[in-house]
CSV table of C-alpha atoms and ligand atoms in Angstrom, one decimal:
chain,number,residue,atom,x,y,z
A,1,MET,CA,23.1,141.3,0.0
A,2,PHE,CA,23.4,142.7,3.5
A,3,ASN,CA,26.9,143.7,2.9
A,4,SER,CA,25.6,146.4,-0.2
A,5,ILE,CA,22.5,147.0,1.6
A,6,MET,CA,24.7,148.8,4.5
A,7,ASP,CA,26.8,150.4,2.7
A,8,GLU,CA,22.7,151.9,1.0
A,9,ILE,CA,22.6,153.1,5.1
A,10,ASN,CA,25.7,153.7,5.1
A,11,ASN,CA,26.0,155.7,1.4
A,12,ASN,CA,22.5,157.6,1.2
A,13,LEU,CA,20.4,157.0,3.9
A,14,MET,CA,22.4,158.8,6.4
A,15,ASN,CA,21.1,162.0,5.1
A,16,ASP,CA,16.8,160.3,4.3
A,17,LEU,CA,17.4,159.6,8.8
A,18,ILE,CA,18.6,163.0,9.4
A,19,LYS,CA,16.2,164.8,7.2
A,20,TRP,CA,13.5,162.6,8.5
A,21,ARG,CA,14.3,163.1,12.5
A,22,ARG,CA,15.3,166.8,11.9
A,23,TYR,CA,12.2,167.7,10.6
A,24,LEU,CA,10.1,165.6,13.4
A,25,HIS,CA,12.3,167.4,15.8
A,26,GLN,CA,11.2,170.4,14.3
A,27,ASN,CA,7.2,169.4,14.2
A,28,PRO,CA,6.6,167.8,17.8
A,29,GLU,CA,3.3,167.1,18.8
A,30,LEU,CA,1.8,165.5,22.0
A,31,SER,CA,0.2,162.2,22.5
A,32,TYR,CA,-2.6,161.4,21.1
A,33,MET,CA,-2.5,165.1,19.2
A,34,GLU,CA,-0.1,163.0,16.0
A,35,VAL,CA,-1.6,164.5,13.5
A,36,LYS,CA,0.8,166.7,11.5
A,37,THR,CA,3.7,163.2,12.7
A,38,SER,CA,1.4,160.6,11.5
A,39,GLN,CA,0.3,162.0,8.6
A,40,PHE,CA,4.3,162.6,7.3
A,41,ILE,CA,5.0,159.3,7.9
A,42,TYR,CA,1.9,158.4,5.8
A,43,ASP,CA,3.2,160.2,3.2
A,44,THR,CA,6.6,159.1,3.4
A,45,LEU,CA,6.0,155.2,4.0
A,46,LEU,CA,3.7,155.5,0.5
A,47,THR,CA,6.9,157.1,-1.6
A,48,PHE,CA,8.8,153.8,-1.0
A,49,GLY,CA,6.3,151.4,-3.1
A,50,ASN,CA,5.7,148.0,-2.1
A,51,LEU,CA,3.6,148.8,1.5
A,52,GLU,CA,0.3,148.4,2.1
A,53,VAL,CA,0.2,151.8,4.0
A,54,SER,CA,-3.2,151.7,7.0
A,55,ARG,CA,-4.2,154.2,9.5
A,56,PRO,CA,-5.8,151.4,12.2
A,57,THR,CA,-6.0,155.0,15.1
A,58,PRO,CA,-7.0,158.7,13.6
A,59,THR,CA,-2.8,159.2,14.1
A,60,SER,CA,-0.7,156.3,13.5
A,61,VAL,CA,0.6,154.4,11.1
A,62,MET,CA,1.4,151.0,10.3
A,63,ALA,CA,2.8,149.4,6.8
A,64,LYS,CA,2.9,146.3,5.8
A,65,LEU,CA,5.2,143.9,3.9
A,66,ILE,CA,4.1,141.4,2.2
A,67,GLY,CA,6.6,139.2,0.6
A,68,ARG,CA,7.6,136.8,-2.4
A,69,HIS,CA,6.8,133.7,-0.2
A,70,PRO,CA,4.7,133.4,2.9
A,71,GLY,CA,6.5,133.1,6.1
A,72,LYS,CA,6.2,134.2,9.3
A,73,ILE,CA,5.3,137.7,10.7
A,74,ILE,CA,7.8,139.7,12.3
A,75,ALA,CA,6.7,143.2,13.4
A,76,PHE,CA,8.6,146.6,14.7
A,77,ARG,CA,7.4,149.5,16.3
A,78,ALA,CA,8.8,153.5,17.2
A,79,ASP,CA,6.7,155.8,19.3
A,80,ILE,CA,6.4,158.6,17.5
A,81,ASP,CA,4.8,161.4,20.1
A,82,ALA,CA,6.9,164.3,21.7
A,83,LEU,CA,6.2,165.7,25.4
A,84,PRO,CA,5.2,168.6,27.0
A,85,ILE,CA,8.3,170.5,27.6
A,86,GLN,CA,10.1,174.0,26.0
A,87,GLU,CA,12.7,173.1,24.3
A,88,THR,CA,16.8,174.9,25.2
A,89,THR,CA,18.7,173.4,22.7
A,90,GLU,CA,19.5,176.1,20.7
A,91,LEU,CA,19.6,173.7,17.7
A,92,GLU,CA,19.2,174.8,14.4
A,93,TYR,CA,16.3,173.0,14.2
A,94,SER,CA,14.8,173.4,17.7
A,95,SER,CA,10.7,172.9,18.2
A,96,GLN,CA,8.7,175.4,16.1
A,97,ASN,CA,6.1,174.6,18.5
A,98,PRO,CA,6.1,176.1,21.9
A,99,GLY,CA,5.9,174.0,25.1
A,100,VAL,CA,6.1,171.0,23.1
A,101,MET,CA,9.4,168.8,22.4
A,102,HIS,CA,11.2,165.6,21.6
A,103,ALA,CA,12.9,164.9,24.6
A,104,CYS,CA,12.5,161.4,25.3
A,105,GLY,CA,14.1,160.2,20.8
A,106,HIS,CA,10.8,159.8,19.6
A,107,ASP,CA,11.8,161.5,16.4
A,108,GLY,CA,15.0,159.3,16.3
A,109,HIS,CA,13.1,155.8,16.7
A,110,THR,CA,10.9,157.1,14.0
A,111,ALA,CA,13.4,158.2,11.5
A,112,MET,CA,14.9,154.1,12.0
A,113,LEU,CA,12.0,152.1,11.4
A,114,LEU,CA,11.2,155.2,8.1
A,115,GLY,CA,14.5,154.1,7.1
A,116,THR,CA,13.9,150.3,7.4
A,117,ALA,CA,10.5,150.6,5.7
A,118,LYS,CA,12.7,151.8,2.4
A,119,ILE,CA,15.2,149.7,3.1
A,120,LEU,CA,13.2,146.3,2.8
A,121,SER,CA,10.6,147.7,0.5
A,122,SER,CA,13.2,147.6,-2.1
A,123,VAL,CA,14.2,143.7,-2.2
A,124,LYS,CA,10.3,142.4,-1.0
A,125,ASP,CA,11.9,139.4,-3.3
A,126,GLN,CA,14.2,138.1,-1.1
A,127,ILE,CA,11.5,138.3,1.6
A,128,ASN,CA,9.4,135.0,2.4
A,129,GLY,CA,6.8,135.9,5.7
A,130,GLU,CA,5.8,139.5,5.9
A,131,VAL,CA,6.9,142.9,8.2
A,132,ARG,CA,4.7,144.9,9.8
A,133,PHE,CA,6.2,148.6,11.0
A,134,ILE,CA,4.0,149.9,13.3
A,135,PHE,CA,4.5,153.7,14.0
A,136,GLN,CA,2.4,154.3,17.3
A,137,HIS,CA,1.4,157.1,18.7
A,138,ALA,CA,0.7,158.4,22.2
A,139,GLU,CA,3.3,156.4,24.0
A,140,GLU,CA,3.8,159.0,26.9
A,141,MET,CA,1.1,158.9,28.6
A,142,THR,CA,-1.6,156.4,30.4
A,143,PRO,CA,-3.2,154.3,29.4
A,144,GLY,CA,-0.8,154.3,26.1
A,145,GLY,CA,-1.4,154.1,22.2
A,146,ALA,CA,-0.4,150.7,21.8
A,147,ILE,CA,-3.4,149.0,23.6
A,148,GLU,CA,-4.9,151.0,20.7
A,149,MET,CA,-3.1,149.5,18.0
A,150,ILE,CA,-3.8,146.1,19.1
A,151,GLU,CA,-7.6,146.5,19.0
A,152,ALA,CA,-7.3,147.8,16.0
A,153,GLY,CA,-5.2,144.6,15.6
A,154,VAL,CA,-2.3,145.1,14.3
A,155,MET,CA,-1.1,141.8,16.1
A,156,GLU,CA,-2.7,140.2,14.6
A,157,GLY,CA,-0.6,137.2,13.5
A,158,VAL,CA,2.9,138.6,14.2
A,159,ASP,CA,5.1,135.9,15.8
A,160,CYS,CA,7.6,138.1,17.1
A,161,ILE,CA,7.8,142.2,18.0
A,162,TYR,CA,10.6,144.7,18.2
A,163,GLY,CA,11.9,148.0,19.6
A,164,ILE,CA,14.3,150.1,20.4
A,165,HIS,CA,14.8,153.3,22.7
A,166,LEU,CA,18.1,155.4,21.5
A,167,TRP,CA,19.1,155.6,25.0
A,168,SER,CA,21.3,158.7,27.1
A,169,PRO,CA,22.2,156.8,30.6
A,170,LEU,CA,24.0,154.9,27.5
A,171,GLU,CA,27.3,155.1,25.8
A,172,THR,CA,27.0,156.9,22.2
A,173,GLY,CA,26.7,153.3,19.9
A,174,LYS,CA,26.4,150.3,21.6
A,175,ILE,CA,23.8,148.5,22.0
A,176,GLY,CA,22.0,147.9,25.0
A,177,ILE,CA,20.1,144.4,25.4
A,178,CYS,CA,18.7,142.7,29.3
A,179,TYR,CA,17.1,139.6,29.1
A,180,GLY,CA,13.8,138.8,30.3
A,181,PRO,CA,11.9,142.2,32.9
A,182,MET,CA,13.6,145.3,31.7
A,183,MET,CA,11.3,148.4,32.4
A,184,GLY,CA,9.2,148.6,35.2
A,185,SER,CA,5.3,149.9,35.8
A,186,PRO,CA,5.0,153.1,36.2
A,187,ASP,CA,1.5,152.9,38.7
A,188,SER,CA,0.4,156.5,40.3
A,189,PHE,CA,-1.8,157.5,43.4
A,190,SER,CA,-3.1,160.4,45.6
A,191,ILE,CA,-4.3,160.6,48.7
A,192,THR,CA,-6.6,163.2,50.7
A,193,ILE,CA,-6.1,163.7,53.6
A,194,ASN,CA,-9.5,164.8,55.9
A,195,GLY,CA,-9.0,165.2,59.7
A,196,LYS,CA,-11.1,169.2,61.0
A,197,GLY,CA,-9.9,172.3,60.6
A,198,GLY,CA,-9.6,175.3,63.2
A,199,HIS,CA,-7.3,177.3,65.4
A,200,ALA,CA,-3.0,177.1,65.2
A,201,ALA,CA,-3.0,178.4,69.1
A,202,LEU,CA,-5.9,175.7,69.6
A,203,PRO,CA,-4.8,172.1,68.0
A,204,HIS,CA,-6.9,169.9,70.2
A,205,GLU,CA,-9.9,170.9,69.2
A,206,THR,CA,-9.0,170.2,65.5
A,207,ILE,CA,-8.1,167.2,63.7
A,208,ASP,CA,-4.8,167.8,62.1
A,209,SER,CA,-4.3,166.7,58.6
A,210,ILE,CA,-0.6,168.3,57.9
A,211,THR,CA,0.7,165.8,61.0
A,212,ILE,CA,-1.1,162.6,59.7
A,213,GLY,CA,0.0,163.7,56.5
A,214,ALA,CA,3.8,163.7,57.3
A,215,GLN,CA,2.9,160.8,59.0
A,216,VAL,CA,1.6,158.5,56.2
A,217,VAL,CA,4.5,160.2,53.9
A,218,ASN,CA,7.2,158.4,56.4
A,219,ASN,CA,5.3,155.6,57.0
A,220,LEU,CA,4.5,154.7,53.2
A,221,GLN,CA,9.3,154.9,53.2
A,222,HIS,CA,9.1,151.8,55.2
A,223,ILE,CA,6.7,150.2,52.6
A,224,VAL,CA,10.8,149.4,50.4
A,225,SER,CA,13.0,150.0,53.3
A,226,ARG,CA,11.0,147.4,55.6
A,227,GLY,CA,8.2,145.5,53.8
A,228,THR,CA,10.3,144.7,50.5
A,229,ASP,CA,12.5,141.7,50.1
A,230,PRO,CA,16.2,143.9,49.2
A,231,PHE,CA,16.7,141.8,45.7
A,232,GLU,CA,13.6,143.9,44.9
A,233,ASN,CA,13.1,146.5,42.7
A,234,VAL,CA,10.5,149.3,44.1
A,235,VAL,CA,10.5,153.0,44.3
A,236,VAL,CA,7.7,154.1,46.7
A,237,THR,CA,7.8,157.7,45.7
A,238,ILE,CA,5.8,161.1,47.3
A,239,THR,CA,5.7,164.1,44.1
A,240,HIS,CA,3.4,166.4,46.0
A,241,PHE,CA,2.1,167.2,49.3
A,242,SER,CA,-0.2,169.8,49.9
A,243,GLY,CA,-2.4,171.4,52.6
A,244,GLY,CA,-3.4,174.9,53.9
A,245,SER,CA,-2.3,179.0,53.0
A,246,LYS,CA,-2.3,180.3,56.2
A,247,TRP,CA,0.3,180.6,59.2
A,248,HIS,CA,-2.2,181.0,62.1
A,249,VAL,CA,-4.8,177.9,60.8
A,250,ILE,CA,-4.7,174.2,60.8
A,251,PRO,CA,-6.1,173.5,57.4
A,252,GLY,CA,-8.6,170.6,57.3
A,253,ASN,CA,-7.7,169.0,54.3
A,254,ALA,CA,-3.8,167.4,52.7
A,255,GLU,CA,-3.5,166.1,49.6
A,256,ILE,CA,-0.8,163.5,48.9
A,257,ASN,CA,0.3,161.9,45.4
A,258,GLY,CA,3.1,159.5,44.8
A,259,ASN,CA,4.0,157.0,42.0
A,260,VAL,CA,5.2,152.9,43.2
A,261,ARG,CA,7.8,151.7,40.4
A,262,THR,CA,7.7,148.0,40.3
A,263,ILE,CA,9.0,145.7,38.1
A,264,ASN,CA,7.6,141.8,39.1
A,265,PRO,CA,3.7,142.1,38.6
A,266,LYS,CA,3.4,140.1,41.6
A,267,LEU,CA,5.2,142.1,43.8
A,268,ARG,CA,3.0,145.4,41.6
A,269,GLU,CA,-0.7,143.4,43.0
A,270,THR,CA,0.9,143.7,46.1
A,271,MET,CA,1.4,147.5,46.4
A,272,SER,CA,-2.2,149.1,46.6
A,273,GLY,CA,-2.7,146.7,49.8
A,274,LYS,CA,0.0,147.8,51.2
A,275,ILE,CA,0.4,152.0,50.8
A,276,GLU,CA,-4.1,152.0,51.8
A,277,LYS,CA,-3.1,149.9,55.1
A,278,ILE,CA,-0.8,152.5,56.6
A,279,ILE,CA,-2.7,155.1,54.9
A,280,LYS,CA,-6.4,154.1,57.2
A,281,GLY,CA,-3.6,152.8,59.8
A,282,ILE,CA,-2.2,156.2,60.8
A,283,THR,CA,-5.7,158.3,60.3
A,284,GLU,CA,-8.1,155.9,62.0
A,285,ALA,CA,-5.2,156.6,64.9
A,286,HIS,CA,-5.8,159.7,65.2
A,287,GLY,CA,-9.5,160.3,64.0
A,288,ALA,CA,-9.5,161.8,60.3
A,289,THR,CA,-10.2,160.4,57.6
A,290,TYR,CA,-9.0,159.6,54.5
A,291,GLU,CA,-10.2,159.0,49.5
A,292,PHE,CA,-7.6,156.9,48.1
A,293,LYS,CA,-7.3,156.4,44.6
A,294,TYR,CA,-4.7,154.0,42.6
A,295,SER,CA,-4.1,153.6,38.8
A,296,LEU,CA,-2.1,151.3,37.2
A,297,GLY,CA,0.6,153.4,34.4
A,298,PHE,CA,2.0,150.4,31.9
A,299,ASP,CA,2.8,146.6,32.0
A,300,PRO,CA,6.9,146.1,32.6
A,301,VAL,CA,8.5,145.4,29.8
A,302,ILE,CA,9.4,141.6,29.8
A,303,ASN,CA,12.0,139.9,27.2
A,304,ASP,CA,11.8,136.8,25.8
A,305,GLU,CA,14.8,134.6,26.1
A,306,SER,CA,15.0,133.0,22.7
A,307,VAL,CA,13.9,136.8,20.8
A,308,THR,CA,16.1,138.7,23.1
A,309,LYS,CA,19.1,135.5,21.8
A,310,VAL,CA,19.0,136.1,18.2
A,311,THR,CA,19.0,139.9,18.9
A,312,GLU,CA,22.3,139.8,20.8
A,313,GLU,CA,23.7,137.2,18.7
A,314,ILE,CA,22.4,139.6,15.6
A,315,ALA,CA,24.3,142.7,17.2
A,316,ARG,CA,27.4,141.0,17.7
A,317,GLU,CA,27.7,139.8,14.5
A,318,ILE,CA,27.3,143.4,12.9
A,319,PHE,CA,28.7,145.5,15.5
A,320,GLY,CA,31.4,143.1,17.5
A,321,ASP,CA,31.3,142.3,21.2
A,322,GLU,CA,32.5,145.5,22.1
A,323,SER,CA,29.3,147.5,21.8
A,324,ILE,CA,27.4,144.9,23.2
A,325,THR,CA,26.8,145.6,26.6
A,326,ARG,CA,23.9,144.0,29.1
A,327,ILE,CA,21.9,146.2,30.9
A,328,LYS,CA,19.9,145.4,34.5
A,329,PRO,CA,16.2,146.4,33.8
A,330,VAL,CA,15.1,150.0,34.6
A,331,LEU,CA,11.8,151.3,36.6
A,332,ALA,CA,10.9,153.9,33.2
A,333,GLY,CA,7.8,152.3,31.9
A,334,GLU,CA,7.2,151.9,28.3
A,335,ASP,CA,3.7,150.8,27.0
A,336,PHE,CA,6.0,148.4,24.3
A,337,SER,CA,5.5,146.0,27.5
A,338,ALA,CA,1.4,145.6,26.0
A,339,TYR,CA,2.9,144.4,22.5
A,340,GLN,CA,4.9,141.5,23.9
A,341,LYS,CA,1.6,140.4,25.8
A,342,VAL,CA,0.7,139.4,22.4
A,343,ALA,CA,3.3,137.9,20.9
A,344,PRO,CA,6.9,137.5,22.4
A,345,GLY,CA,8.5,140.7,22.1
A,346,CYS,CA,12.6,142.9,22.6
A,347,PHE,CA,13.3,145.7,23.5
A,348,PHE,CA,16.3,147.0,23.6
A,349,PHE,CA,18.4,150.0,24.1
A,350,ILE,CA,20.9,152.2,21.3
A,351,GLY,CA,23.5,154.3,23.2
A,352,ILE,CA,22.9,157.9,22.4
A,353,GLY,CA,25.2,159.2,24.8
A,354,ASN,CA,28.1,161.4,23.7
A,355,GLU,CA,29.3,164.6,26.0
A,356,GLU,CA,31.7,166.2,23.2
A,357,LYS,CA,27.9,166.5,21.1
A,358,ALA,CA,26.2,167.6,24.3
A,359,THR,CA,23.4,164.3,23.8
A,360,ASN,CA,24.3,162.7,27.1
A,361,TYR,CA,21.2,164.5,29.2
A,362,PRO,CA,18.6,162.7,30.4
A,363,HIS,CA,15.5,161.9,29.0
A,364,HIS,CA,13.0,164.2,29.0
A,365,HIS,CA,15.7,167.0,30.0
A,366,PRO,CA,14.8,171.0,27.9
A,367,ASN,CA,18.6,170.0,26.3
A,368,PHE,CA,18.4,166.4,25.6
A,369,ASN,CA,19.1,165.8,22.4
A,370,ILE,CA,20.6,162.8,20.1
A,371,ASP,CA,22.7,161.4,19.1
A,372,GLU,CA,22.6,161.7,14.9
A,373,ASP,CA,25.1,158.7,14.2
A,374,THR,CA,23.0,156.2,15.8
A,375,LEU,CA,20.7,156.2,13.3
A,376,GLY,CA,22.0,154.0,11.0
A,377,LYS,CA,22.5,151.6,13.4
A,378,GLY,CA,19.1,150.6,14.5
A,379,VAL,CA,18.3,150.2,10.7
A,380,GLU,CA,20.5,148.2,10.9
A,381,MET,CA,19.6,146.0,13.5
A,382,PHE,CA,16.1,145.7,11.9
A,383,VAL,CA,17.2,145.1,8.8
A,384,ALA,CA,19.7,142.8,10.1
A,385,THR,CA,16.3,140.4,12.1
A,386,THR,CA,14.4,140.7,8.9
A,387,MET,CA,17.4,139.1,7.1
A,388,LYS,CA,18.0,136.4,9.7
A,389,LEU,CA,14.4,136.0,10.0
A,390,LEU,CA,12.7,136.2,6.9
A,391,CYS,CA,15.0,135.3,4.7
A,392,ASN,CA,16.9,131.9,3.4
A,393,GLU,CA,20.2,131.3,4.6
A,394,LYS,CA,21.5,132.3,1.9
A,395,SER,CA,21.3,135.9,2.1
A,396,TYR,CA,21.7,135.7,5.9
A,397,ASN,CA,25.3,134.5,5.4
A,398,LEU,CA,26.5,137.1,3.1
A,399,ILE,CA,26.8,139.7,6.1
B,1,NI,NI1,10.9,157.8,25.2
């Protein structure tokens, strides 16, 4: 049975996958505003039959495929939102929505999950248990759509969950697997240094927010270089520093913004305190005051060992050992982590990097594009996972 499904993907489904992906690419929508996108997904799912399709939140979609006999419940998740970026690819199916672009591959993720739903809905009777297809809104913006989906009940009873990210730093067609911590927590902070403004020629009568701010920026570098175990993964980055507007005026205030990435939840808890301690010490020493705001982003993506082992085995069986790469964690954030707090899960990458096809631009770059030939691989992984977990041994052995 599995062979025939793979033939079906290669012969017929690829056209659908590319057609869907290009429609989505042309019609990108920002986080929490995925109105047309979710309607398109909803309408497309209804054409497959055998699915219970619902709208957990105004701009998301879920489909349930309930098999013939009871069994486990597995879930697959795709994110569906785009980014506030002006596309510069000049592809014939470029974004028709100015300033908005699918620059992270979520159009591909959505197409792959639609393809999976199409294939599996046609073999409903051979499934024991239930498959849930989660088309999640707002992955690109904290707090992220995943927590809303969970609140709406999409994870109730789910035994395990899987997600794919198409990944341009990885060579096209490779499957990137990571055990344990895989993606980081994207936390952020803002600092205001309150000094006392005055004449540039009379610095002793001011409290210079610029020089104090500069010391804060420099000293924050010590958190990673001197205050953290070198075998831990941490980034503290200052992304914004502003203050003053005249060449002869010392400004009373300076604004600093930054980003903190960690992968170890225990270490993450300490970061806000470490940063504030430095700000407090430096501002106090120079007679200034400060305001400090620290915002937590997504939790780290942490892959379950046994669920990931099954994913790796499936990938090796389908694509061969040479296609599998054990990848190092990356500190980009992903709200797939929210589902993993409810049920064990595996998030993995499918490489799309291909210089000849210009699909090796970084994610969130205005020239970003995916290698569409990989879309079938995502469907194969999800279909094979369903076969392995929810179909009887016999069917799976036909692979
Ligand atoms: Ni993404």
